[in-house]
PDB file of C-alpha atoms in Angstrom:
ATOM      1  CA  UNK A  91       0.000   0.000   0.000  1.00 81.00           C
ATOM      2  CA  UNK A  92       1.659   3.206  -1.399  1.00 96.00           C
ATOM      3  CA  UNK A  93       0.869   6.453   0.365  1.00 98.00           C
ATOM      4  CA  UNK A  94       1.977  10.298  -1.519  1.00 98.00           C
ATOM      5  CA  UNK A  95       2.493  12.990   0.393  1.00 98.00           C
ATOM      6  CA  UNK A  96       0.917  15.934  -2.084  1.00 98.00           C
ATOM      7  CA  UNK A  97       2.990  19.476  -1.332  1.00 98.00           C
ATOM      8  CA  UNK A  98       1.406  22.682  -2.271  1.00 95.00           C
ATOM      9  CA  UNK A  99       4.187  24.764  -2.543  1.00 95.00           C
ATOM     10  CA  UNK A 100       5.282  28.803  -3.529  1.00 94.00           C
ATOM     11  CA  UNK A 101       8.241  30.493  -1.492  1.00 92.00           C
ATOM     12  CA  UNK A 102       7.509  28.790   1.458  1.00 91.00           C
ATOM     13  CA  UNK A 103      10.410  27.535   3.318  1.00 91.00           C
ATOM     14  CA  UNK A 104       9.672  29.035   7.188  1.00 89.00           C
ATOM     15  CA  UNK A 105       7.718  26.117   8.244  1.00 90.00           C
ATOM     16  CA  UNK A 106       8.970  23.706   5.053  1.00 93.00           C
ATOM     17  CA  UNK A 107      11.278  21.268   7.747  1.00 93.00           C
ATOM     18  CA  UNK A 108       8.636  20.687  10.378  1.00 93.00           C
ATOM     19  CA  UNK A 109       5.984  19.639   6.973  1.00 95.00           C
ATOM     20  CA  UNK A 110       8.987  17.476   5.713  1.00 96.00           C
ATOM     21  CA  UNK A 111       9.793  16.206   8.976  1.00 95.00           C
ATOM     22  CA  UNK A 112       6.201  15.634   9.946  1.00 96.00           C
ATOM     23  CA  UNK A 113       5.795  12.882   6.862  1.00 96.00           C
ATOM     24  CA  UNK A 114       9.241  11.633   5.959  1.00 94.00           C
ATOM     25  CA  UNK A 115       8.745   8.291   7.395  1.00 94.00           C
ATOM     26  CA  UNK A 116       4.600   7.821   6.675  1.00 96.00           C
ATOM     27  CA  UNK A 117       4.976   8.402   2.919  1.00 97.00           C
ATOM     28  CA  UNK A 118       6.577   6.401  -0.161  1.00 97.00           C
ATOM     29  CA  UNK A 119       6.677   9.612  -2.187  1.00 97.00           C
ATOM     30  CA  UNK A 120       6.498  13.549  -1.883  1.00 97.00           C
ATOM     31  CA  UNK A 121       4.659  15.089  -4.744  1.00 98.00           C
ATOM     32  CA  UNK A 122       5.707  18.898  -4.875  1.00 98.00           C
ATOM     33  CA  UNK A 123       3.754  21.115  -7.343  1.00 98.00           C
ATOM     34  CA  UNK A 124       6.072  24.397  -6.993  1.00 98.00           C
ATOM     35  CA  UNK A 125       4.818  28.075  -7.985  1.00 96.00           C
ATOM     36  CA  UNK A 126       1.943  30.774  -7.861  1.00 94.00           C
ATOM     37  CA  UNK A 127      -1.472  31.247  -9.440  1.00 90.00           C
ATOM     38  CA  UNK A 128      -2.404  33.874 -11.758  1.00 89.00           C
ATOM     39  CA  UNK A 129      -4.566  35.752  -9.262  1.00 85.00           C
ATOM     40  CA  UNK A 130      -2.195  35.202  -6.284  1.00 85.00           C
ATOM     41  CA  UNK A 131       0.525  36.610  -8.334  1.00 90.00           C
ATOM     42  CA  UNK A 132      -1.288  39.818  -8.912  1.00 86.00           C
ATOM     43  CA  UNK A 133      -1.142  40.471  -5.153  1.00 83.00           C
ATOM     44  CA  UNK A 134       2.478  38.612  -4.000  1.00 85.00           C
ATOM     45  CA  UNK A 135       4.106  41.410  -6.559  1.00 88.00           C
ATOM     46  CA  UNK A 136       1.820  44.374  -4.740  1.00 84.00           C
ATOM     47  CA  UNK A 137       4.964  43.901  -2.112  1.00 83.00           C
ATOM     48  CA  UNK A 138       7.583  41.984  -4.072  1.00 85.00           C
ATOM     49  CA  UNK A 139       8.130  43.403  -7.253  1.00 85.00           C
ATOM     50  CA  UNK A 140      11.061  41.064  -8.040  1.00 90.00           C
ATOM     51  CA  UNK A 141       9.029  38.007  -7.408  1.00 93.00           C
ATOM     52  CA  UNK A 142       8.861  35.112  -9.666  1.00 96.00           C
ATOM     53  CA  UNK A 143       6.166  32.573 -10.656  1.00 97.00           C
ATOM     54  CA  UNK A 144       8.448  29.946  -9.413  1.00 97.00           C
ATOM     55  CA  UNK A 145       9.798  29.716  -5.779  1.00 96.00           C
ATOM     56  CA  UNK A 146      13.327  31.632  -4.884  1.00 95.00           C
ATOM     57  CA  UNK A 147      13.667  31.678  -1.224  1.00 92.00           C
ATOM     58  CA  UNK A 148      15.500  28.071  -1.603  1.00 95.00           C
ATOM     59  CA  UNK A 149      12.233  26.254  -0.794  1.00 95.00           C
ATOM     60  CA  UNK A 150      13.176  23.787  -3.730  1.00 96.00           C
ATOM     61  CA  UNK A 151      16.769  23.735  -2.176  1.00 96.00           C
ATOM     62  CA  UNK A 152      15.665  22.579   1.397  1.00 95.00           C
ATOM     63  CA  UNK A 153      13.246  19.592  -0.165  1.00 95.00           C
ATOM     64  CA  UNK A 154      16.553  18.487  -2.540  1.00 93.00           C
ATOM     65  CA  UNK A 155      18.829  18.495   0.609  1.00 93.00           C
ATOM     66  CA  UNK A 156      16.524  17.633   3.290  1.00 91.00           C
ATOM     67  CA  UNK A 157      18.260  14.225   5.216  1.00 83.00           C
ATOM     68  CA  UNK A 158      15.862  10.897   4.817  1.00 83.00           C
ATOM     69  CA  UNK A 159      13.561  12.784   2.158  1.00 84.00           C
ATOM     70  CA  UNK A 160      11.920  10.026   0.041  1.00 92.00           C
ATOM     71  CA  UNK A 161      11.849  10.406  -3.311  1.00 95.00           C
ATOM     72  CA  UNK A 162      10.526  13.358  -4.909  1.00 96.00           C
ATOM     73  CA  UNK A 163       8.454  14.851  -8.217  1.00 97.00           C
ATOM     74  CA  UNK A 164       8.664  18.591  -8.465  1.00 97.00           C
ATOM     75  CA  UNK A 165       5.706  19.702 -10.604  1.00 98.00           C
ATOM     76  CA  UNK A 166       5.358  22.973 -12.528  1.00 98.00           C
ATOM     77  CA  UNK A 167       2.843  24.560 -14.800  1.00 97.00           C
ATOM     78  CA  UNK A 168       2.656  22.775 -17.855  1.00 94.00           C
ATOM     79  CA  UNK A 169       4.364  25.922 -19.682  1.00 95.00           C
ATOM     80  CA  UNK A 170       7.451  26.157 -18.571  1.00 96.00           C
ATOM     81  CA  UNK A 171       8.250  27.297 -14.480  1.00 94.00           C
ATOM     82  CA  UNK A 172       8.425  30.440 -15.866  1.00 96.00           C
ATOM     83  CA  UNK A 173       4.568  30.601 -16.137  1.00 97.00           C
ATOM     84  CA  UNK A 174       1.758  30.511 -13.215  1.00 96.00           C
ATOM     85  CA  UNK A 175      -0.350  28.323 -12.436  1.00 96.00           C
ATOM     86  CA  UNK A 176      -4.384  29.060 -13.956  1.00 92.00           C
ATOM     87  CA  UNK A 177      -5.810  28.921 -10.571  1.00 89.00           C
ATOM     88  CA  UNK A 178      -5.499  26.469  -7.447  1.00 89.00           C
ATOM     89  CA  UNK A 179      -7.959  24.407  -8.882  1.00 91.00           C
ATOM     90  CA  UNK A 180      -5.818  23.396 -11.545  1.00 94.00           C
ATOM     91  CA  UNK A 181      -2.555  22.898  -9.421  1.00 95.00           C
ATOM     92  CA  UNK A 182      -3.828  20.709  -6.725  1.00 95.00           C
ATOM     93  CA  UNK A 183      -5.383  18.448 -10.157  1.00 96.00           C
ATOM     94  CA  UNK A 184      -1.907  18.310 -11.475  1.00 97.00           C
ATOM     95  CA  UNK A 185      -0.660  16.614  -7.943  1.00 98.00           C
ATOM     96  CA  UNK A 186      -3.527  14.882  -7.702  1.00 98.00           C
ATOM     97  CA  UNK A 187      -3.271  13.594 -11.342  1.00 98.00           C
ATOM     98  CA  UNK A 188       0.681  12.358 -10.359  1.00 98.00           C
ATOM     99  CA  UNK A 189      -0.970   9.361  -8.289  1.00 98.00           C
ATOM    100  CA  UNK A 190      -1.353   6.392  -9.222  1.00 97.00           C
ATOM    101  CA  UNK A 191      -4.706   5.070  -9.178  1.00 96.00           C
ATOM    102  CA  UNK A 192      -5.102   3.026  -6.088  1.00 97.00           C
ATOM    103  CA  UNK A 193      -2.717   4.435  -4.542  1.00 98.00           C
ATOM    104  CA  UNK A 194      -3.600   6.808  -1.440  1.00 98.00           C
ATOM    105  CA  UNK A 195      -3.089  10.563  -1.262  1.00 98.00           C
ATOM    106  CA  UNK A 196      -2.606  12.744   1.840  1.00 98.00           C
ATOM    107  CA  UNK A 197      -2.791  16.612   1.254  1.00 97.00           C
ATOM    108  CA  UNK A 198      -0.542  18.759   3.103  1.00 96.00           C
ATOM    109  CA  UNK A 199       0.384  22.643   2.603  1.00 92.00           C
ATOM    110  CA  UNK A 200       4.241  23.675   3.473  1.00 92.00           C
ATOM    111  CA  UNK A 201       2.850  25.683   6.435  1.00 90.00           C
ATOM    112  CA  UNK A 202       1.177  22.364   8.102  1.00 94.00           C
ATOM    113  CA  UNK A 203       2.500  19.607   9.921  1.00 95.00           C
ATOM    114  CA  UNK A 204       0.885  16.309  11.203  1.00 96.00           C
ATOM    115  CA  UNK A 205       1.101  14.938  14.652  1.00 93.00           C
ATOM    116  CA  UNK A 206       0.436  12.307  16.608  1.00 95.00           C
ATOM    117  CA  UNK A 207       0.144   8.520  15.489  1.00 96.00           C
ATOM    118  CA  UNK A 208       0.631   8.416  11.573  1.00 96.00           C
ATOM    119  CA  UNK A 209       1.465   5.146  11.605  1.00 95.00           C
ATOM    120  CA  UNK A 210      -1.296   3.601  13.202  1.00 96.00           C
ATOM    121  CA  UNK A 211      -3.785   6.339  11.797  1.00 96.00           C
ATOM    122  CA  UNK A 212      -3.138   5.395   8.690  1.00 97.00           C
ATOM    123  CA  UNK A 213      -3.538   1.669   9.028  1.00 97.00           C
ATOM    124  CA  UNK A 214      -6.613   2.340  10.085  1.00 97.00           C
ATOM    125  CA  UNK A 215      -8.195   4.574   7.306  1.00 97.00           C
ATOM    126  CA  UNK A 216      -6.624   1.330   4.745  1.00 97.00           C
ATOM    127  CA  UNK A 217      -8.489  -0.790   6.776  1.00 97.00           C
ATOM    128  CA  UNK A 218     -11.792   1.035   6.975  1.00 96.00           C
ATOM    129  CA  UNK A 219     -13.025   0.226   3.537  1.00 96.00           C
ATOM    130  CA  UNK A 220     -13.621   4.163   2.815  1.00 97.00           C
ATOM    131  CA  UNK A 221     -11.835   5.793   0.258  1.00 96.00           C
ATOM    132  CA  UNK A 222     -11.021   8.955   1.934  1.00 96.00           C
ATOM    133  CA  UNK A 223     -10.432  10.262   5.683  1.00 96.00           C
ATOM    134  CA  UNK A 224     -10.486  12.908   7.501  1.00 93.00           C
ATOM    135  CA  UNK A 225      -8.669  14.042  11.104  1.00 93.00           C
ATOM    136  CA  UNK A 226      -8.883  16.912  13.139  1.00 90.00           C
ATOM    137  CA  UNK A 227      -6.875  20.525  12.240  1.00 88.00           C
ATOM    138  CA  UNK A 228      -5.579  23.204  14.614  1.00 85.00           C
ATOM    139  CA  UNK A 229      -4.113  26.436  14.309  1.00 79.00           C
ATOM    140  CA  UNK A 230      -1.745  27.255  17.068  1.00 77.00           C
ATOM    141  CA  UNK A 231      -2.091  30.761  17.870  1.00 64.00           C
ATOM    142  CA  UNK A 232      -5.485  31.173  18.066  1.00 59.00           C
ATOM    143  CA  UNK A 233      -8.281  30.979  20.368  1.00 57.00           C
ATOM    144  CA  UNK A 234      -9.603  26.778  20.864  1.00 55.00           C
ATOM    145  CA  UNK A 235     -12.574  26.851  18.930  1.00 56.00           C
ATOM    146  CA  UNK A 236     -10.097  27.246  16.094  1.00 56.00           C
ATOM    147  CA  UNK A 237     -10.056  23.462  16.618  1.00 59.00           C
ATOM    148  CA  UNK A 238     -11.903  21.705  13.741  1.00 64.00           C
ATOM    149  CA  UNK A 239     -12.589  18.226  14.699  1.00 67.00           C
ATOM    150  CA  UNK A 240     -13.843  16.956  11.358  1.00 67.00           C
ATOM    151  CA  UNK A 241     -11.956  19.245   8.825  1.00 76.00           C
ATOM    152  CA  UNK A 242     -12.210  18.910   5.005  1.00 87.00           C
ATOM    153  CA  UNK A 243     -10.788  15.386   4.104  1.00 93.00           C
ATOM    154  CA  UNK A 244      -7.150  15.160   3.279  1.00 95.00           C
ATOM    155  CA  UNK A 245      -6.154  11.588   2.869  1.00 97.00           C
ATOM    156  CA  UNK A 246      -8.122   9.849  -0.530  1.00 98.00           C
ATOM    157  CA  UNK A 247      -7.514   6.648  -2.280  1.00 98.00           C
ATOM    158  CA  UNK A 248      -7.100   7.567  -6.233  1.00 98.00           C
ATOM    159  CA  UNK A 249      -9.529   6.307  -8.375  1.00 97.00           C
ATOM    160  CA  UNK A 250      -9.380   7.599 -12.331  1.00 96.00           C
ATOM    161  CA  UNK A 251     -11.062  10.776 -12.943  1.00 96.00           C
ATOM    162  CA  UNK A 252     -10.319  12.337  -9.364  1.00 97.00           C
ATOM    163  CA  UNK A 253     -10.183  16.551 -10.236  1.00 96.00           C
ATOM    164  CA  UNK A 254     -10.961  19.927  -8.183  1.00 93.00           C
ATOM    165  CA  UNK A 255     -13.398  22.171  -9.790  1.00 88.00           C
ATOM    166  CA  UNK A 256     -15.252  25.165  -8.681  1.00 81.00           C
ATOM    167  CA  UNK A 257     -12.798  25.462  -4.905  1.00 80.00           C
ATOM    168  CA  UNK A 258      -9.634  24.354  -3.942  1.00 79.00           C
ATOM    169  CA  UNK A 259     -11.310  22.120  -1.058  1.00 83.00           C
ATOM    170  CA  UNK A 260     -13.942  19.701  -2.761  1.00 89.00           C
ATOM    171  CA  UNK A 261     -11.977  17.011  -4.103  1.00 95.00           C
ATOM    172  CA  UNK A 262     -14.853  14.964  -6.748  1.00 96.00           C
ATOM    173  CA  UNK A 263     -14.822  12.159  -8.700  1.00 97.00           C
ATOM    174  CA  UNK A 264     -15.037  11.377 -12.395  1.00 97.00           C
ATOM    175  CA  UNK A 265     -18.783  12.257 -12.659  1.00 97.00           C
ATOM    176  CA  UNK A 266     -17.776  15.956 -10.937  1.00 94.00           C
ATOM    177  CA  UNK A 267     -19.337  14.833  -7.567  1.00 96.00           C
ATOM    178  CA  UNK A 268     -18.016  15.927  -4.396  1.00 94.00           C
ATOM    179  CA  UNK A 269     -16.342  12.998  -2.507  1.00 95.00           C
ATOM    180  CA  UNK A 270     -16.693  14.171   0.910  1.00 93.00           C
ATOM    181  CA  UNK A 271     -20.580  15.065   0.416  1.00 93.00           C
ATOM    182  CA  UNK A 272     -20.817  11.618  -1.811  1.00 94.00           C
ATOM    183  CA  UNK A 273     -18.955   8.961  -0.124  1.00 96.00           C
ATOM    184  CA  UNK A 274     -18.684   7.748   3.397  1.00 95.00           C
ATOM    185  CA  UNK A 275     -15.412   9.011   5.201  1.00 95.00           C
ATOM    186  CA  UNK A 276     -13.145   7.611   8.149  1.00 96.00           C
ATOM    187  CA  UNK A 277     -12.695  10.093  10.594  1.00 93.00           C
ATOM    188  CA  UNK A 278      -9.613   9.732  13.315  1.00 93.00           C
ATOM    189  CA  UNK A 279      -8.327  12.026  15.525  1.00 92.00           C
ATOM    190  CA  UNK A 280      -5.061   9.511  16.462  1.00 94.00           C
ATOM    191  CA  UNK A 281      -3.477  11.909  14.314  1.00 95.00           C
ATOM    192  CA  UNK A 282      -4.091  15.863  13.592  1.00 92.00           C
ATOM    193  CA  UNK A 283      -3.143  18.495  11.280  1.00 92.00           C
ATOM    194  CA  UNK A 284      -1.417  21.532  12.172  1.00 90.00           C
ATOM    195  CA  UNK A 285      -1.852  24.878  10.282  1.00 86.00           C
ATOM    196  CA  UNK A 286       0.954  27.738  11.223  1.00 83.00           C
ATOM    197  CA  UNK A 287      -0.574  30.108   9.147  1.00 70.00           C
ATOM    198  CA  UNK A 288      -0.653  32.960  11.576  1.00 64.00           C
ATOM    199  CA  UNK A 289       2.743  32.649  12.025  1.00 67.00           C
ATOM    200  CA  UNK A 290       3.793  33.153   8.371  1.00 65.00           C
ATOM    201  CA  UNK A 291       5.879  36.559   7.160  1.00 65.00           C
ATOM    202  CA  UNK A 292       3.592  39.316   6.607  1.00 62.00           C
ATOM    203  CA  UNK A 293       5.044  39.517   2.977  1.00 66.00           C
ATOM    204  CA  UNK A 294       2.618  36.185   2.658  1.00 65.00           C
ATOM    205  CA  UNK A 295       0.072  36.481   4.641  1.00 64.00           C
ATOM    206  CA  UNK A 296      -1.312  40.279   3.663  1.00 64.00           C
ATOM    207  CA  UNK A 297      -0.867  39.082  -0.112  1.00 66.00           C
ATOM    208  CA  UNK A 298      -2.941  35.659   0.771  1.00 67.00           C
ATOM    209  CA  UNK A 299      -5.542  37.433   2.728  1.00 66.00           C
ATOM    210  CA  UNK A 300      -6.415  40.037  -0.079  1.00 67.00           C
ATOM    211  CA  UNK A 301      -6.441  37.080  -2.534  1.00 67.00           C
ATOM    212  CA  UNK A 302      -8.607  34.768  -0.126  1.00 66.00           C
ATOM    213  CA  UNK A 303     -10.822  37.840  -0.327  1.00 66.00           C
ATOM    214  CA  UNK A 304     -10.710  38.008  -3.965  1.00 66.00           C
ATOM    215  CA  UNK A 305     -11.924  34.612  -4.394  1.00 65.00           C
ATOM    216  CA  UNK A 306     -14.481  35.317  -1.805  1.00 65.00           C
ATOM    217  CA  UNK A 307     -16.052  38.001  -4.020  1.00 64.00           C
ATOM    218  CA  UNK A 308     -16.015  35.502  -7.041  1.00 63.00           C
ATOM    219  CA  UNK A 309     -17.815  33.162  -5.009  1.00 62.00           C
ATOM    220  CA  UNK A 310     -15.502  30.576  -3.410  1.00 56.00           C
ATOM    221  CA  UNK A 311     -17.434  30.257  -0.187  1.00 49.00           C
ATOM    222  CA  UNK A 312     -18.234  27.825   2.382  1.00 46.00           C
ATOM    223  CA  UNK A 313     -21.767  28.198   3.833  1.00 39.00           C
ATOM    224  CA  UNK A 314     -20.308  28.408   7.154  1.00 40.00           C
ATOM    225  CA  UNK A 315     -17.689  30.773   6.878  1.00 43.00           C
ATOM    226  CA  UNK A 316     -20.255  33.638   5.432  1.00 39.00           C
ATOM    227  CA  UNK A 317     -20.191  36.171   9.034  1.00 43.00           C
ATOM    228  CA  UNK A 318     -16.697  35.640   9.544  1.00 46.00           C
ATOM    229  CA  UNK A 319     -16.227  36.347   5.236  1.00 41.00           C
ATOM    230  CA  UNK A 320     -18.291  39.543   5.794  1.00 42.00           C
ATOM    231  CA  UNK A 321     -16.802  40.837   8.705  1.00 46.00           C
ATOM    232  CA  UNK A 322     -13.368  40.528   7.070  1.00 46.00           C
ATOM    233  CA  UNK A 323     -14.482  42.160   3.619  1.00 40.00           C
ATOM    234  CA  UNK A 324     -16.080  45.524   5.879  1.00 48.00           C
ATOM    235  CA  UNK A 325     -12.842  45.559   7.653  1.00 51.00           C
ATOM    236  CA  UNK A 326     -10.893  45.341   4.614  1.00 47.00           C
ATOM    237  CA  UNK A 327     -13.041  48.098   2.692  1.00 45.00           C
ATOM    238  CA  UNK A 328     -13.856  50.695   5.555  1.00 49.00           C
ATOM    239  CA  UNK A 329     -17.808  49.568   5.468  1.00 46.00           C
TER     240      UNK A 329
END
């Protein structure tokens, strides 16, 4: 049973060693898909004017060197590096297209971490005849009800067909339906995810808030996220 670690990655080294050493001995393989999208671009280069579509703070550099990495595929747009990413939609496709089929998946960002029992939670979503899982995520940081005990899933068996449409969070299947709404999911919190996003240079994390609003004006927006989506856009625009 082969398990890929799936890396969403663009200049993103602060946290990079805790992700890598988080997984390096759960996962066969680290799937890397390296650079930024179109839209995020627009608003990284509001305050880096020298940035690139591709990673240069020797993000790349750390997964080549890092000690006891497994083997790794570095995936870029299919243009050339030199080109961004469409959106996130496409991106996270592109990684998720790199799996085998039958092989299982887990999704992890280079400003998470997992803790706890991999091992044995793994074992236990192969062996609960569901074809994706789902554990509990914290940000450190915040107040406790940031604790999400049944987060969006992160850990899938492939099957053909497997594509993100519409938001970067609702993995579906080959007739477009969303897996986590579709199919029945393990759920274990012997492991948990760990999002340091609050803790990220403010050269990131202004740029990835005005683009997280962005998307929220097009429409990318969970149900239960619309007061706290508000609040932050009258903050943002004085209202």
């Amino acid at each position: 049973m082969k398990l890929h670690a799936l890396l969403n990655l663009y200049n993103d080294r602060t946290f990079l060693a805790a992700t890598l050493e988080s997984i390096k001995d759960h996962v066969d393989t680290l799937i890397v898909a390296d650079g930024a999208y179109n839209l995020y671009y627009e608003r990284y280069r509001e305050f880096t004017e020298n940035a690139k579509p591709y990673s240069t703070d020797g993000s790349i550099q750390i997964i080549q060197s890092f000690s006891d990495a497994p083997p790794t595929k570095i995936l870029y747009p299919p243009e050339g590096r030199e080109h961004c990413w469409l959106n996130q939609t496409v991106k996270r496709t592109a990684l998720v297209d790199a799996v085998p089929a039958g092989d299982w998946f887990l999704i992890i960002d280079a400003d998470e971490m997992m803790m706890g029992d991999v091992q044995e939670g793994m074992e236990k979503v192969y062996d609960s005849g569901c074809i994706g899982a789902s554990t509990p995520i914290y940000t450190p940081g915040t107040h406790v009800d940031r604790l999400k005990m049944k987060w969006h899933p992160r850990i899938f068996r492939k099957s053909m067909g497997m594509h993100y449409s519409g938001t970067h969070w609702h993995l579906r299947d080959k007739h477009k339906r969303i897996i986590e709404e579709k199919y029945p999911l393990y759920w274990t919190d012997i492991m948990a995810l760990v999002h340091f996003k609050p803790f990220r240079d403010q050269t990131r994390l202004i740029p990835h808030q005005n683009y997280m609003v962005d998307l929220m004006m097009r429409g990318w927006l969970e149900p239960h996220d619309l007061g706290e989506v508000l609040m932050t856009i009258n903050k943002l625009t004085g209202q």
